[in-house]
XYZ file of C-alpha atoms in Angstrom:
158
model
C 92.908 281.038 56.211
C 94.428 283.959 57.930
C 95.092 283.957 61.712
C 92.007 286.090 62.555
C 89.769 283.677 60.536
C 91.142 280.666 62.330
C 90.671 282.365 65.707
C 87.087 283.257 64.755
C 86.385 279.679 63.619
C 87.653 278.296 66.965
C 85.624 280.898 68.891
C 82.413 279.911 66.968
C 83.163 276.207 67.597
C 83.573 276.724 71.270
C 80.460 278.920 71.411
C 78.429 276.177 69.660
C 79.668 273.647 72.193
C 78.825 275.899 75.089
C 75.296 276.437 73.768
C 74.784 272.774 73.259
C 75.979 271.918 76.757
C 73.733 274.659 78.221
C 70.716 273.363 76.273
C 71.382 269.752 77.413
C 71.765 270.950 81.083
C 68.371 272.835 80.718
C 66.654 269.596 79.433
C 67.941 267.663 82.481
C 67.055 270.426 84.932
C 63.512 270.969 83.623
C 62.716 267.238 83.520
C 64.206 266.747 86.974
C 62.071 269.532 88.394
C 58.929 267.986 86.844
C 59.515 264.457 88.172
C 60.713 265.612 91.572
C 57.616 267.897 91.958
C 55.307 264.936 91.021
C 56.861 262.224 93.213
C 57.316 261.507 96.897
C 59.989 263.503 98.728
C 62.263 260.568 99.234
C 62.484 259.344 95.572
C 65.631 258.926 93.586
C 65.359 259.584 89.941
C 67.679 258.784 87.071
C 67.350 261.504 84.412
C 69.074 260.981 81.053
C 68.963 263.455 78.188
C 70.279 263.591 74.697
C 70.236 266.058 71.808
C 71.240 265.692 68.204
C 74.687 267.060 67.450
C 73.353 268.680 64.280
C 70.085 270.625 64.495
C 66.995 269.368 62.688
C 66.261 271.728 59.745
C 63.460 274.208 60.562
C 61.407 273.167 57.589
C 60.961 269.607 59.017
C 57.500 269.459 60.618
C 57.186 268.326 64.244
C 56.276 264.648 64.718
C 52.657 263.655 64.906
C 51.303 261.732 67.914
C 51.476 258.499 65.969
C 55.041 259.132 64.880
C 56.149 260.021 68.394
C 54.447 256.883 69.727
C 56.087 254.746 67.080
C 59.557 256.205 67.834
C 59.121 255.451 71.494
C 57.900 251.902 70.908
C 60.784 251.327 68.511
C 63.258 252.551 71.069
C 61.809 250.287 73.769
C 61.866 247.257 71.403
C 65.470 248.017 70.430
C 66.538 248.340 74.079
C 64.747 245.026 74.922
C 66.469 243.310 71.932
C 69.918 244.609 72.909
C 69.255 243.661 76.576
C 68.448 240.020 75.580
C 71.807 239.670 73.782
C 74.018 241.312 76.453
C 72.352 240.748 79.844
C 73.243 237.506 81.605
C 70.945 238.415 84.597
C 67.737 238.668 82.621
C 66.998 242.225 83.767
C 63.456 243.287 82.773
C 62.825 246.350 80.689
C 62.928 249.619 82.560
C 60.327 251.422 80.474
C 58.321 248.763 78.639
C 56.028 247.863 81.490
C 55.809 251.329 83.136
C 54.703 253.686 80.366
C 51.083 254.217 79.396
C 51.817 254.191 75.621
C 49.597 257.216 75.330
C 51.602 260.194 74.149
C 50.419 263.532 75.538
C 51.220 266.862 73.969
C 53.612 269.156 75.834
C 55.330 272.421 75.044
C 57.189 271.535 71.725
C 57.398 267.904 72.834
C 55.498 264.706 73.262
C 55.384 263.163 76.717
C 54.595 259.593 77.892
C 54.482 259.045 81.637
C 52.822 257.069 84.419
C 53.093 259.901 86.937
C 51.787 263.001 85.267
C 48.211 261.872 84.554
C 46.368 260.981 87.819
C 44.335 258.198 86.135
C 47.465 256.452 85.009
C 49.305 256.494 88.317
C 50.126 253.119 89.781
C 52.133 251.496 92.440
C 54.957 250.856 90.024
C 58.081 253.032 89.922
C 57.548 256.187 87.943
C 58.790 256.827 84.495
C 58.612 259.690 82.048
C 59.843 260.032 78.441
C 59.883 263.325 76.446
C 60.439 263.396 72.698
C 61.203 267.037 71.775
C 60.403 268.455 68.338
C 64.051 269.536 67.983
C 65.226 265.922 68.349
C 65.991 265.998 72.096
C 65.037 263.026 74.176
C 64.692 262.877 77.970
C 64.177 259.609 79.933
C 63.361 259.748 83.668
C 63.012 256.621 85.804
C 62.289 256.357 89.558
C 65.010 254.169 91.103
C 63.754 254.429 94.687
C 61.269 251.498 94.428
C 62.666 248.116 95.355
C 64.477 247.056 92.219
C 66.250 244.003 93.711
C 63.104 241.906 93.513
C 62.761 242.861 89.793
C 66.351 242.593 88.552
C 68.075 240.200 90.822
C 71.318 241.192 92.449
C 72.500 243.826 90.028
C 73.528 246.320 92.672
C 76.703 248.350 92.135
C 78.856 249.843 94.920
C 80.779 252.999 93.953
């Protein structure tokens, strides 16, 4: 490769990385604005987002409601299985007892939540999961409810 081709390849690589970081930040910002808008003013939310490093081909159809629900349930089961093997404190699942298991259609995404649908609201801490058609995943959990009674003394000082 000539020098200008190498320079162009590096420029394209850094541009792709910048676009991916921007898209990830937008996922976090949009989800945070939704959960903060639907919760009490003094709530603390943990918002985690991920996107595939390689885009899903455009010809792949979006997941159906059943496929999205199955993917979410598989993820919760996997997390519970991993937790059982690695957690000496016996911490309960963060999502398994909070979500409604009723996927709702969103804008190019499937959403499961216990805060967005008034009939599904409860006294439990809020949770929301988004499964985007492009492979992105967002998980939001309300951490402001008293967790010490649920998970023992797993508090961390930073």
